[in-house]
Coordinates of C-alpha atoms and ligand atoms in Angstrom, one line a residue:
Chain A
X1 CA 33.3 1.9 21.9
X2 CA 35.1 1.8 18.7
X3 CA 33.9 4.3 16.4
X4 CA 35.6 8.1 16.5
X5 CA 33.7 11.1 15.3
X6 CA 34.1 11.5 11.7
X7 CA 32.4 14.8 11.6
X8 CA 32.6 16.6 14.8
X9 CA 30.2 19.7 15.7
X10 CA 31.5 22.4 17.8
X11 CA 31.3 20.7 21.2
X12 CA 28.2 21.4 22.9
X13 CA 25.9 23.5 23.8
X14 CA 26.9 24.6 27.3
X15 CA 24.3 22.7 30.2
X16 CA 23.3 20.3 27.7
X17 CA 23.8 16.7 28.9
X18 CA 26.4 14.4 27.6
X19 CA 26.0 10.7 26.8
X20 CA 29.0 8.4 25.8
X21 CA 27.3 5.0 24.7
X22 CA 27.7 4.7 20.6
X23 CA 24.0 4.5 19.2
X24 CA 25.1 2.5 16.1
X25 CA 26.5 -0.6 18.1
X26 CA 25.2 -3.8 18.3
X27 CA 24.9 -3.9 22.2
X28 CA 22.1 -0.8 21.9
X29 CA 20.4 -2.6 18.8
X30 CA 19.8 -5.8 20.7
X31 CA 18.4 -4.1 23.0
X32 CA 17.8 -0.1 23.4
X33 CA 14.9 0.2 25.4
X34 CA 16.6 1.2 28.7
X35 CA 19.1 3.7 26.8
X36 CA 15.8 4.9 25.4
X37 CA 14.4 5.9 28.8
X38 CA 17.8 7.6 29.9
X39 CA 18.1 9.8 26.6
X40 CA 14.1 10.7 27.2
X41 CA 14.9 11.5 30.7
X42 CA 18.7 13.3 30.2
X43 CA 16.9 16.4 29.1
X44 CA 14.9 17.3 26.2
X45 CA 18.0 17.8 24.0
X46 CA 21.7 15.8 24.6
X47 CA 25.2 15.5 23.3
X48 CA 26.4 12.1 22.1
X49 CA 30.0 12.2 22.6
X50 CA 31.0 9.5 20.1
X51 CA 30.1 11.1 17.5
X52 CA 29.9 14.8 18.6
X53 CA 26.0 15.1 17.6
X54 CA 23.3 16.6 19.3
X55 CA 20.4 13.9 20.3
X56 CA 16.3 14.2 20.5
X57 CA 14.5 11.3 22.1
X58 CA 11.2 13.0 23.6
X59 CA 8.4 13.1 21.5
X60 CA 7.7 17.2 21.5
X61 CA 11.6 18.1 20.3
X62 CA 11.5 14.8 17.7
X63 CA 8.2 16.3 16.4
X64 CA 9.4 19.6 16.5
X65 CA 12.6 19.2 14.6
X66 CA 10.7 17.2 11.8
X67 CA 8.1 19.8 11.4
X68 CA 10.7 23.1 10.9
X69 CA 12.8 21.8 7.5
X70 CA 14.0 25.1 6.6
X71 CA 16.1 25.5 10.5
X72 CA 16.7 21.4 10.6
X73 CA 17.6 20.4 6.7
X74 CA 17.8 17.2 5.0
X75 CA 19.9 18.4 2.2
X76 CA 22.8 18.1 4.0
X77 CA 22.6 14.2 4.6
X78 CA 19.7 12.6 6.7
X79 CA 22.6 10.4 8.0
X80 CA 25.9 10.9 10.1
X81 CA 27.6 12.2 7.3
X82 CA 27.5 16.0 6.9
X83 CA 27.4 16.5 3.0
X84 CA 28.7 19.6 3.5
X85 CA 31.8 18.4 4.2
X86 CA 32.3 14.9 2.8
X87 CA 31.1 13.5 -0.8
X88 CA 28.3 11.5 -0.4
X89 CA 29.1 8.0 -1.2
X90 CA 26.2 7.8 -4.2
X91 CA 24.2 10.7 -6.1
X92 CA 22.4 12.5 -3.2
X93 CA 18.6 11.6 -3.2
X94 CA 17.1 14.2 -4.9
X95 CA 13.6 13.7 -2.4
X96 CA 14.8 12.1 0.9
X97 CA 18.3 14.5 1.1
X98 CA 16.9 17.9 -0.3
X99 CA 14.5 21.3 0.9
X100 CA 12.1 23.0 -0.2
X101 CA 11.2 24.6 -3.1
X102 CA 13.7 21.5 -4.5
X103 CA 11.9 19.0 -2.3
X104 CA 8.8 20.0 -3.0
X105 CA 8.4 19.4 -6.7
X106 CA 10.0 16.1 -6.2
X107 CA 7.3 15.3 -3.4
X108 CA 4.5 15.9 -5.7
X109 CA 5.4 14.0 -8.4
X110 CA 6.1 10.9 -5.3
X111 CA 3.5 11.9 -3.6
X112 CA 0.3 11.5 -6.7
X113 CA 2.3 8.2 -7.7
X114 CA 1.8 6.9 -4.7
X115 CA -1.3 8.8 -3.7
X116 CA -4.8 6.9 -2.0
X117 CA -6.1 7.2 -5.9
X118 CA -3.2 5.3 -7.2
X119 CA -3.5 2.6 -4.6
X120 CA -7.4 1.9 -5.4
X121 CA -6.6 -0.2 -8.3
X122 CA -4.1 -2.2 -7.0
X123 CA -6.0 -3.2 -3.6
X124 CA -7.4 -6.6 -5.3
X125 CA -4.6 -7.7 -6.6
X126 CA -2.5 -7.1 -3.3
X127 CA -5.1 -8.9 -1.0
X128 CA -5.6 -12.2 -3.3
X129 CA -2.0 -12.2 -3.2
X130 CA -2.1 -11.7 0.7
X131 CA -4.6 -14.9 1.0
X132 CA -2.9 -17.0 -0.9
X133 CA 0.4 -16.5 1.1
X134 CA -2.1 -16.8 4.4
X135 CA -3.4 -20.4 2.4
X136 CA -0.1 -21.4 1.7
X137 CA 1.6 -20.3 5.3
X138 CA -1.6 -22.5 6.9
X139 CA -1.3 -25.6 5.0
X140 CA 2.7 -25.5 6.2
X141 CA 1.4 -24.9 9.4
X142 CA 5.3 -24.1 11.0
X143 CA 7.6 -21.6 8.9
X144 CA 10.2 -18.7 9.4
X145 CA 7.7 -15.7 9.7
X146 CA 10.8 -13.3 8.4
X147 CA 12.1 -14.9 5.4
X148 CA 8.8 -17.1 4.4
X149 CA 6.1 -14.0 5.2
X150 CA 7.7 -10.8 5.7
X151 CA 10.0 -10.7 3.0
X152 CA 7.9 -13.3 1.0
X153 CA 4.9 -11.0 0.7
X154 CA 6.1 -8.0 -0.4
X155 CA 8.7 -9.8 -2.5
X156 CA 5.2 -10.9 -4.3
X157 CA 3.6 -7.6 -5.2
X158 CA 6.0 -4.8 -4.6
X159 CA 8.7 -5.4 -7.3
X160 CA 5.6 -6.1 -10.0
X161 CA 3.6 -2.7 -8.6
X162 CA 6.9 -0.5 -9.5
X163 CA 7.5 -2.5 -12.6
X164 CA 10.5 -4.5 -12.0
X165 CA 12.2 -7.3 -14.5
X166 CA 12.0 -10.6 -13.2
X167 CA 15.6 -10.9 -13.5
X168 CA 18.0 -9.6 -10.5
X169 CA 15.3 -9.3 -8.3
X170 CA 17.5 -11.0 -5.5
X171 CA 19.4 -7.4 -5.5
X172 CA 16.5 -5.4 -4.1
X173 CA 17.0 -6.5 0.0
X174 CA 20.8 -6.3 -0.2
X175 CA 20.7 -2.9 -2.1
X176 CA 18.0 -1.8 0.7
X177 CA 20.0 -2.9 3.8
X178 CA 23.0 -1.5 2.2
X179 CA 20.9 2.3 2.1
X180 CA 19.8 2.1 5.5
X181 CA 23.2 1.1 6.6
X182 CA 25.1 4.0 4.8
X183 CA 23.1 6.6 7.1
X184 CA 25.2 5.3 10.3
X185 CA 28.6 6.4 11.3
X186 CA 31.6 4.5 9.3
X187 CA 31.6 1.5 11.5
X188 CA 32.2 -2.2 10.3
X189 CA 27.9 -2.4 9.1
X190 CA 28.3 0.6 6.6
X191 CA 31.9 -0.4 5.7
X192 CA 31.0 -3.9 4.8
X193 CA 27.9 -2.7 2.9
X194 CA 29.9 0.1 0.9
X195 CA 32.8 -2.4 0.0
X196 CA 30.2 -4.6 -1.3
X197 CA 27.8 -2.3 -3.1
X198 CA 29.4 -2.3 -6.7
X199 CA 26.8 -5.2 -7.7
X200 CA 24.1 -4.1 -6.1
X201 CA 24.6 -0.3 -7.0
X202 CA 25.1 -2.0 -11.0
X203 CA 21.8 -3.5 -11.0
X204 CA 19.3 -0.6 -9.6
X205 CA 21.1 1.9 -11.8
X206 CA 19.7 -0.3 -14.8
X207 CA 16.5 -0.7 -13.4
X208 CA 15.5 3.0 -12.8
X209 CA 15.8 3.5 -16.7
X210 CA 12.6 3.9 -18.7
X211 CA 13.5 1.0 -20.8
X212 CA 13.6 -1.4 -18.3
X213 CA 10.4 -0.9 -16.2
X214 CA 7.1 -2.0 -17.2
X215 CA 4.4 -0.3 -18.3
X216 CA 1.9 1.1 -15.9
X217 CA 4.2 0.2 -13.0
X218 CA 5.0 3.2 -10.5
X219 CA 8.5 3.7 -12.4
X220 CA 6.8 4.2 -15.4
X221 CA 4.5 6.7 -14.2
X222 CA 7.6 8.6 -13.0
X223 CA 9.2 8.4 -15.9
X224 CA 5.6 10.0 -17.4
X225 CA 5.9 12.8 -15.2
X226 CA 9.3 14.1 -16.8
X227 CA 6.9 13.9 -20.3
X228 CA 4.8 16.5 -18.7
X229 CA 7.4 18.7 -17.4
X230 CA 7.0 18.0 -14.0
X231 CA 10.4 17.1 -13.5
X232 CA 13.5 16.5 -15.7
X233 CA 14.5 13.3 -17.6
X234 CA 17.4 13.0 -15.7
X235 CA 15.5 13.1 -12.7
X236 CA 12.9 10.4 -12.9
X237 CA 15.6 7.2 -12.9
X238 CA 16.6 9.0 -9.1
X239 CA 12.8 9.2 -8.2
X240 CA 12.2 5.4 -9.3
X241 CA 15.7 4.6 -7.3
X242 CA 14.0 6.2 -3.9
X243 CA 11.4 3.7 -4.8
X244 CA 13.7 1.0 -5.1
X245 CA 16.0 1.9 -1.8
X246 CA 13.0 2.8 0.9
X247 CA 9.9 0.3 -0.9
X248 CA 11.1 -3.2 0.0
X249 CA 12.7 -3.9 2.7
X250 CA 11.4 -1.0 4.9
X251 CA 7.8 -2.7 4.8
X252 CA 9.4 -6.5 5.3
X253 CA 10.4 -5.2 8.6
X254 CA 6.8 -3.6 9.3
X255 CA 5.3 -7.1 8.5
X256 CA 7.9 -8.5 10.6
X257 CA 6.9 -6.4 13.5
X258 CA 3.3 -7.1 13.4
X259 CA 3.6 -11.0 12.9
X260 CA 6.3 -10.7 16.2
X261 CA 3.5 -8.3 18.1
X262 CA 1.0 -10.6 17.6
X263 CA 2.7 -13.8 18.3
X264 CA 4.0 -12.1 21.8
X265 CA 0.7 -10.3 22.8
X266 CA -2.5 -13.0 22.1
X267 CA -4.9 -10.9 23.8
X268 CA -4.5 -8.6 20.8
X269 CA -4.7 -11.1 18.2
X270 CA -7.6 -12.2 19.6
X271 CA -8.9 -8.8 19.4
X272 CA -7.9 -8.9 15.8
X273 CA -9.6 -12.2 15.0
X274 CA -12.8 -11.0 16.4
X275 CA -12.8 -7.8 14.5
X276 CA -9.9 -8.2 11.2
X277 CA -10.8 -4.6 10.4
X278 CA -8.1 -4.0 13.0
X279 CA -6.2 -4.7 10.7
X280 CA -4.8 -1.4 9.4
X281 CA -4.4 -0.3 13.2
X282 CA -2.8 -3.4 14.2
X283 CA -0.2 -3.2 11.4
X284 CA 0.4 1.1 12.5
X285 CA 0.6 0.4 16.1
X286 CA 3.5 -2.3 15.6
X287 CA 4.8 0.6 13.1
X288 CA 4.9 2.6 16.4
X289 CA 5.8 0.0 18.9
X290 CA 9.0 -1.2 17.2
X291 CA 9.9 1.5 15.2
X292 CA 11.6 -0.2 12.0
X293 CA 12.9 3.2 10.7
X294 CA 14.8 4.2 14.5
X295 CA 16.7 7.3 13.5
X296 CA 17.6 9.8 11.0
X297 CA 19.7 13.1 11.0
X298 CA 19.4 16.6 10.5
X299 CA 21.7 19.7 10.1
X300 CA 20.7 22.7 11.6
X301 CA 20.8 26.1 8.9
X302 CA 21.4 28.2 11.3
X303 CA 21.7 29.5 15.4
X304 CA 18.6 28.2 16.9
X305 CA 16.9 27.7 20.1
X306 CA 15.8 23.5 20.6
X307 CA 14.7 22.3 24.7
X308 CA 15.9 25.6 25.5
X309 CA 19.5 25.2 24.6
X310 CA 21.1 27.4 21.8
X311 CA 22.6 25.2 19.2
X312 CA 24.7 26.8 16.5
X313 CA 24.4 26.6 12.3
X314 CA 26.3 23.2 10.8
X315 CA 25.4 20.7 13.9
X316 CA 24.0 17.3 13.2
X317 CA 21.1 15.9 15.3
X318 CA 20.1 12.7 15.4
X319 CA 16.3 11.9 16.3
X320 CA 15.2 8.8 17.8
X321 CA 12.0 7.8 16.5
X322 CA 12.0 5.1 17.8
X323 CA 12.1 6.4 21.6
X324 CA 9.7 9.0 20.7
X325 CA 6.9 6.2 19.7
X326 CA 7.2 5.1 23.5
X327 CA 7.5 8.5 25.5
X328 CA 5.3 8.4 28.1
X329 CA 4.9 12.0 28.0
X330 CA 2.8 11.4 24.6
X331 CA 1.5 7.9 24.7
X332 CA -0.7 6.6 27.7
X333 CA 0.8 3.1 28.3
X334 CA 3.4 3.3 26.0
X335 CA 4.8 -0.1 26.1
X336 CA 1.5 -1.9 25.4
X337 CA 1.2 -3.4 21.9
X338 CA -2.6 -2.3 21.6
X339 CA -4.6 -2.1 18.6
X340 CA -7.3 -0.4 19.4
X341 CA -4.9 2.6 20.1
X342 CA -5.5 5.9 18.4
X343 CA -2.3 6.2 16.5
X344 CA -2.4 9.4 14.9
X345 CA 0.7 11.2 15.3
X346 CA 3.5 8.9 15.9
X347 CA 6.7 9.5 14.2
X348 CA 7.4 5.9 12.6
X349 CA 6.7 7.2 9.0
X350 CA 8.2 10.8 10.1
X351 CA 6.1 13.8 10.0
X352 CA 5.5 17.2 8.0
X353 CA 7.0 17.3 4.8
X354 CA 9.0 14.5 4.4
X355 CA 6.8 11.9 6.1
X356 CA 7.3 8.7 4.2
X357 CA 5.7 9.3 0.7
X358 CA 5.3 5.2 0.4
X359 CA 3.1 4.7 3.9
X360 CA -0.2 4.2 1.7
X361 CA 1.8 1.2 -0.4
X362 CA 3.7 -0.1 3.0
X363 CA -0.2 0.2 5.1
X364 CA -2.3 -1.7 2.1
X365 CA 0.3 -4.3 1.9
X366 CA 0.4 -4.9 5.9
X367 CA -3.6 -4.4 6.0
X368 CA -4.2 -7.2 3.3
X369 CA -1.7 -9.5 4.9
X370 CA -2.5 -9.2 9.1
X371 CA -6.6 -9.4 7.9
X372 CA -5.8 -12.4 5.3
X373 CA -4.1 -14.1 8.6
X374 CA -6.8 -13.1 11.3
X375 CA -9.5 -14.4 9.1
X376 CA -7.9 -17.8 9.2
X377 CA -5.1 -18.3 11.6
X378 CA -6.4 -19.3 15.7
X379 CA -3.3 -19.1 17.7
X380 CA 0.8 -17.9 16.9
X381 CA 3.6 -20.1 18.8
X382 CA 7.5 -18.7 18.9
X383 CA 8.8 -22.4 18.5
X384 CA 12.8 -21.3 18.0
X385 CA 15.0 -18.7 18.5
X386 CA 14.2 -15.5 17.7
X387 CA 17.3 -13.5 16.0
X388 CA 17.8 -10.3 15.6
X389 CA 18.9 -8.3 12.4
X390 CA 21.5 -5.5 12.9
X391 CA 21.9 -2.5 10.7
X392 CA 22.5 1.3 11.5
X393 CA 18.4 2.7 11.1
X394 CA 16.3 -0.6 10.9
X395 CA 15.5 -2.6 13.3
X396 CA 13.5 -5.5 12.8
X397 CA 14.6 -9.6 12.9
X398 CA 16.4 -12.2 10.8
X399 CA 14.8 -15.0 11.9
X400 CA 11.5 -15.6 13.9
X401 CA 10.5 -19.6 14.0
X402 CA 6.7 -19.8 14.5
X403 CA 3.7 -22.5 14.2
X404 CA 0.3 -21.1 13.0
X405 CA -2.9 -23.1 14.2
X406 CA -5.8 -22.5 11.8
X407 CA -9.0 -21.1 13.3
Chain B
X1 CA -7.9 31.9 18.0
X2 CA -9.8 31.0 15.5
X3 CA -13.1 28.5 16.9
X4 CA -14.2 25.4 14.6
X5 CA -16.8 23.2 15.2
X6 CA -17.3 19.8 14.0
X7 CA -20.7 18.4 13.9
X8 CA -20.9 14.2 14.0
X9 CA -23.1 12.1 11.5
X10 CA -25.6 11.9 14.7
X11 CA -25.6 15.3 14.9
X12 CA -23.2 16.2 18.1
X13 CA -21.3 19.0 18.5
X14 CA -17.4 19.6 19.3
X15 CA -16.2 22.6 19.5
X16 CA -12.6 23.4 19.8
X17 CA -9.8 26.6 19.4
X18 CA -7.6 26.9 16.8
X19 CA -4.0 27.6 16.6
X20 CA -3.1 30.3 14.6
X21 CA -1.5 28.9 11.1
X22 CA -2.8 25.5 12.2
X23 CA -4.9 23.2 8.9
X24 CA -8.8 22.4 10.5
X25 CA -7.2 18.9 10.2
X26 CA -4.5 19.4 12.7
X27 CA -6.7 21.3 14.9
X28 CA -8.9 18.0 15.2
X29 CA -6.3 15.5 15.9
X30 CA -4.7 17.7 18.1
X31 CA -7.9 17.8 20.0
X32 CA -9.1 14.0 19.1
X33 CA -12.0 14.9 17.7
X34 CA -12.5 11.1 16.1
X35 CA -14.3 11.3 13.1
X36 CA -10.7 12.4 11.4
X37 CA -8.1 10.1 11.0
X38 CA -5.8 11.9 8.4
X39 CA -3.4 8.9 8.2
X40 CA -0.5 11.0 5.7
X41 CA -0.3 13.8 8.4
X42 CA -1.4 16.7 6.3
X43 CA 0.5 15.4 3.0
X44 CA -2.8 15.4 0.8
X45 CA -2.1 11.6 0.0
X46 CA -4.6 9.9 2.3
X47 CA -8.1 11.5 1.6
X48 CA -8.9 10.3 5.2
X49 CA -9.3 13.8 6.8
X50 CA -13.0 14.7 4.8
X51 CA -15.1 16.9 5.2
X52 CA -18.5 18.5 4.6
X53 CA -17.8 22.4 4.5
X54 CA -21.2 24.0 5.9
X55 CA -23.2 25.5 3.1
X56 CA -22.7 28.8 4.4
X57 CA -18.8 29.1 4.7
X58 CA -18.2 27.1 1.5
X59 CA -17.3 30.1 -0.8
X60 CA -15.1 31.8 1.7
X61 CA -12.9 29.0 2.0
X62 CA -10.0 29.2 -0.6
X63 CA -10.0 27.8 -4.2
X64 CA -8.7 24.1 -3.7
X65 CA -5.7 22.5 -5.9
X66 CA -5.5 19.8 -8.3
X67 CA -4.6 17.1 -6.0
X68 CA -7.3 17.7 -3.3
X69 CA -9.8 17.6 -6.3
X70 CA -8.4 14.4 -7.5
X71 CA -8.2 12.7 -3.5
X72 CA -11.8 13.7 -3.3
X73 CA -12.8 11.2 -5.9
X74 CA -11.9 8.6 -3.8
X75 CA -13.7 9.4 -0.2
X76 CA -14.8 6.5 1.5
X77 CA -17.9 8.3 2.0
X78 CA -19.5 9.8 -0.6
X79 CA -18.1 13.0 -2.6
X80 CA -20.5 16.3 -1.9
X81 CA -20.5 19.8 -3.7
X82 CA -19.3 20.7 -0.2
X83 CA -16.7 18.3 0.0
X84 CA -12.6 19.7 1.4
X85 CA -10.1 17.9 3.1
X86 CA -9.5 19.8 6.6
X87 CA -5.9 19.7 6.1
X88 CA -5.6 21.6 2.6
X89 CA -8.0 24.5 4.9
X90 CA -5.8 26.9 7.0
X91 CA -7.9 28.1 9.7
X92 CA -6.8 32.2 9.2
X93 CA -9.1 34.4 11.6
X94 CA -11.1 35.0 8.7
X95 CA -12.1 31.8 9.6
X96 CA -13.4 31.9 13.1
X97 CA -16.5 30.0 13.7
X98 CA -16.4 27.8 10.9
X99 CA -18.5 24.7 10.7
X100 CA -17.6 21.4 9.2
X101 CA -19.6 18.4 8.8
X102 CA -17.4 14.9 9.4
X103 CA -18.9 12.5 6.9
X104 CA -20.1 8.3 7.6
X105 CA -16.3 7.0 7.3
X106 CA -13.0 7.7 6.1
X107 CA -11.8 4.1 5.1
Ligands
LIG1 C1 6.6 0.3 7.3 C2 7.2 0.8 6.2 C3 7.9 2.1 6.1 C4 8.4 2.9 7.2 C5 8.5 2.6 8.6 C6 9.0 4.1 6.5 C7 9.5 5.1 7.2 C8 9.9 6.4 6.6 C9 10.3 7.5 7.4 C10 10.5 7.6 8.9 C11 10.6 8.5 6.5 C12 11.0 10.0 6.8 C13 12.4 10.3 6.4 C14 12.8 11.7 6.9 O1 12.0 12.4 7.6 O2 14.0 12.0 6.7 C15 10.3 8.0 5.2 C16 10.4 8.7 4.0 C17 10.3 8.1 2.7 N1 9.8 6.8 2.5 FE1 9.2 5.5 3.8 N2 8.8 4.0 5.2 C18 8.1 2.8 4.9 C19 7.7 2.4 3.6 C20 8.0 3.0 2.4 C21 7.6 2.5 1.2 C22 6.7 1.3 0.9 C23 8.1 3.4 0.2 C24 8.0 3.4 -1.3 C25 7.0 2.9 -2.0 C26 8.8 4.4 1.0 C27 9.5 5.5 0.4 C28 9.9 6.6 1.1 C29 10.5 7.8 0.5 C30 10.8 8.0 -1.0 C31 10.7 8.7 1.5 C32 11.3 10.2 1.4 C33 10.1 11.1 1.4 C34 10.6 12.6 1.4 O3 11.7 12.9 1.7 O4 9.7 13.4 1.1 N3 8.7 4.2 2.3 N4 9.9 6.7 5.3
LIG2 S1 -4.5 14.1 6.1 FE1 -4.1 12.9 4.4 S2 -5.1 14.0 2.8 FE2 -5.5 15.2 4.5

C-alpha cells in the first residue's frame, strides 16, 4: 500500500468496520470481485483506512446515497479530492461537480440535448455506420475487439454527433482517461495523467468554443441554449467539455464489455442471435455486469444517519457501483451475464439526479452495434491474451484478441 | 398509501400501494409491473415510462411541463389526449385509486 490520505475525515464513525486494502491499486482492479463481496458483507457502511473515507458497497445504501444530493453533494468533488479543501486541478464541472438549484438548470439544458427526441434523427445514421463496422469486422474475420470495435465505433459517430473538427481528434481518449483518472487519490495513474494533461487540456479548450463546432452538432445546440437565456455564454464551452470528458471513452468501455460478455457466455449470444432485439438489454446488462463507471464520491453536508451509523458533515464516501450491480441482496443470480434480465434499477449510469445525462447516446450506439453483429456474426473466439486497462473509475480492457465466424 | 392500478393492453389488472412522495413510475418498477421500462430513471429523457391517464382522472392530475410535452411526441406507441409519463405524476393522496392504462410498447 503506497498511497497516504490526502484528505483525511475525522476517523470513523465508532462500530463501523475498517478495511485497509487501497481501492485505487492495480492488484484490486485486476481483479476486485472477492474485495467486492467482503465490503458488501463488512456492514452496510465501512471505513477505508488508506484514505480515511467512508465506503458503500450494498446496493440499498449506494442507491440511497445517490438518490439524497442535498445530505451527499457533488459540489464538493465526485472524486477523492475534497474541493473544499484543495483547488481542483481544472474548472470544476459545472453539471457533474455541482447541486441543485445550480445543477439543475445545467441538467436541463444536457438533458433536452441529449433527450429520446434528439436521438430519433440520428438513429439511421448511427446503425449504417454500426453495419458497416459489423461488414468490415466480418470480412477481417480476426481483429482486436478494443481498439478495432470498441473504440473504432464510437470514434465513427460520436465526435461527428457533437460536432467535432476532424483535426486533433486523437486527443479525445487520452483527455477522457486522463478525467476519469483525476477522480482517484494522487497515486502514480492521476500523477502521470495530470503531468501530461497540458496538450490534451489545450486542445478541448478550443474545441468547446462556438466557433469551432459544427453546426447542428450537440455543441452547437449548447451553445444555442445560452442564445435563449438558458444558460450563460460562458457556460456553454463547460457543458460541451462534459460532453467531450464523459461521451467517448465511457461508451468504448461499454462496447468493450458487451463484445467480452458475449465472447465468454455463448449461450447468451445465442439468445441474442435468435432474437437481435436483445440488443439494447444485452448491451445494459453488460453495463451492469462490469460496471465501466466503478466508483464515484460524495461529501456529506451535514450529521447524518447512513446503515445506521452517524457520520458527521465534511466526510467523503466512496460508492462502489460496481459491487452494487452484483449484490445478491438486489439481483437474483448476480454473477450471470443474462440478457433477458430485467435491468431496471442498476446503478451503472447512477441514479436520481445525476444519472448519466448521455445513457440514450451511449444505449443507441451499443444497440446498433451488438444487433448489427448478432444479425451476422455465428460464433466469438478469445484467440490471445486478454489485457486489462487500469485507471482509477473505469474498468474495462486494453486488448481483447478475438475471431468472428459469420452466421 | 396511495393505490394505483395499471390495466395491460389485454386488459389485466395490477394493483399495487404507493409510497408516499413516490412518481406512479417508481411505484411500478418498484413493484415490476412490466409494461414500464423507464430506462432514464425518472429523468424525463427516455419517454419509455407512458401512459394512458384514465379518462376520468385526467384533469386532476397536474398541468405537465414543456419537456414531458415534447418526449410525448416521440412514444413508441402512439400519442393520446390522455397521454403522461408516470414519472412526471407524483402519486399525492389526492391520488388514491388512480387508473393508468400501459400502452402496446415503449421502444
Ligand atoms: C456506457 C456508457 C456510460 C456510462 C457507464 C456512464 C456512467 C455515468 C455515471 C455512473 C454517471 C453518474 C455520475 C454521478 O452520479 O456522480 C454519469 C453522469 C454523466 N454522464 Fe455518463 N456514462 C456513460 C456514457 C455517457 C455519454 C455517452 C455521455 C455524453 C454524451 C455521458 C455524459 C455524462 C454527464 C455529462 C454526466 C453528469 C450528469 C449530471 O451530473 O447530471 N455519459 N455517467
Ligand atoms: S422514466 Fe424516462 S421519461 Fe420517465
Amino acid at each position: 500500500m503506497t498511497a497516504t490520505a490526502t484528505s483525511p475525515g475525522q476517523g470513523a464513525a465508532p462500530g463501523v468496520p475498517h478495511l485497509d486494502f487501497d481501492p485505487f491499486s492495480i492488484e484490486f482492479f485486476a481483479d476486485p470481485f472477492a474485495t467486492h463481496e467482503e465490503l458488501r458483507e463488512a456492514g452496510p457502511v465501512v471505513y477505508l483506512d488508506t484514505y480515511g473515507v467512508y465506503g458503500v458497497a450494498r446496493y440499498a445504501e449506494v442507491h440511497a446515497v445517490l438518490n439524497d444530493p442535498l445530505t451527499f453533494c457533488s459540489s464538493r468533488g465526485v472524486g477523492l479530492s475534497d474541493f473544499a479543501k484543495e483547488k481542483p486541478w481544472r474548472p470544476q464541472s459545472i453539471i457533474l461537480e455541482a447541486d441543485p438549484p445550480a445543477h439543475t438548470r445545467t441538467r436541463a439544458v444536457l438533458g433536452q440535448v441529449l433527450s429520446a427526441t434528439a436521438m430519433k434523427p440520428l438513429r439511421s445514421h448511427f446503425a449504417a455506420r454500426a453495419e458497416a463496422k459489423a461488414d468490415e469486422l466480418l470480412a477481417r474475420g480476426s481483429f482486436d475487439a478494443i481498439t478495432d470495435l470498441a473504440e473504432a465505433y464510437p470514434l465513427s459517430v460520436f465526435p461527428d454527433a457533437l460536432g467535432l473538427q476532424q483535426e486533433g481528434r486523437e486527443h479525445l481518449l487520452p483527455y477522457a482517461s486522463l478525467v476519469f483518472n483525476s477522480f482517484g487519490p494522487p497515486n502514480r495513474l492521476r500523477q502521470e495523467a495530470i503531468e501530461r494533461s497540458a496538450p490534451h487540456q489545450a486542445y478541448v479548450a478550443e474545441q468547446c468554443r462556438r466557433e469551432n463546432l459544427v453546426p447542428g452538432g450537440f455543441g452547437a445546440c449548447i451553445h444555442a441554449r445560452a442564445d435563449a437565456g438558458d444558460i450563460t455564454h460562458d457556460e456553454a464551452p463547460l457543458l460541451v467539455r462534459s460532453l467531450l470528458s464523459a461521451g467517448l471513452d465511457t461508451t468504448v468501455y461499454g462496447i468493450g464489455a458487451t463484445v467480452y460478455c458475449l465472447a465468454r457466455f455463448p449461450d447468451q449470444l445465442a439468445k441474442l442471435r435468435s432474437d437481435p432485439t436483445l440488443a439494447r438489454n444485452a448491451f445494459e446488462e453488460a453495463v451492469r455486469f462490469e460496471s465501466p463507471v466503478q466508483t464515484f464520491f460524495r461529501t456529506t453536508t451535514r450529521e447524518v444517519e447512513l446503515g445506521g451509523h452517524s457520520i458527521g458533515e465534511g466526510e467523503k464516501i466512496l460508492m462502489f457501483l460496481g459491487a452494487a450491480n452484483r449484490d445478491p441482496r438486489r439481483w437474483e443470480n448476480p454473477d450471470r451475464y443474462d440478457i433477458t434480465r430485467r435491468t431496471a434499477g442498476h446503478v451503472g449510469f447512477g441514479s436520481g439526479i445525476h444519472m448519466c445525462v448521455g445513457q440514450l447516446v451511449a444505449r443507441l450506439e451499443g444497440e446498433v452495434m451488438l444487433s448489427a453483429l448478432a444479425r451476422r456474426v455465428g460464433s466469438i473466439e478469445i484467440t490471445g491474451e486478454v489485457k486489462r486497462r487500469y485507471n482509477n473509475t473505469l474498468r474495462g480492457l486494453e486488448s481483447l484478441p478475438i475471431t468472428i465466424t459469420p452466421a | 398509501m396511495t393505490i394505483v392500478t395499471f390495466v395491460h393492453p389485454d386488459g389485466r389488472e395490477q394493483r399495487i400501494a404507493a409510497d408516499a412522495g413516490e412518481s406512479a413510475m417508481q411505484a411500478a418498477t418498484r413493484n415490476d409491473i412490466n409494461g414500464i421500462l423507464a430506462e432514464c430513471g425518472g429523468n424525463a429523457m427516455c419517454a419509455t415510462c407512458h401512459v394512458y391517464v384514465d379518462a376520468a382522472w385526467l384533469a386532476r392530475l397536474p398541468a405537465m411541463g414543456g419537456d414531458e410535452d415534447a418526449l410525448l411526441d416521440g412514444t413508441a406507441a402512439e400519442r393520446r389526449a390522455e397521454s403522461r409519463l408516470s414519472c412526471q405524476i407524483k402519486l399525492s393522496a389526492g391520488l388514491d385509486g388512480l387508473i393508468l392504462h400501459l400502452p402496446e410498447r415503449q421502444t
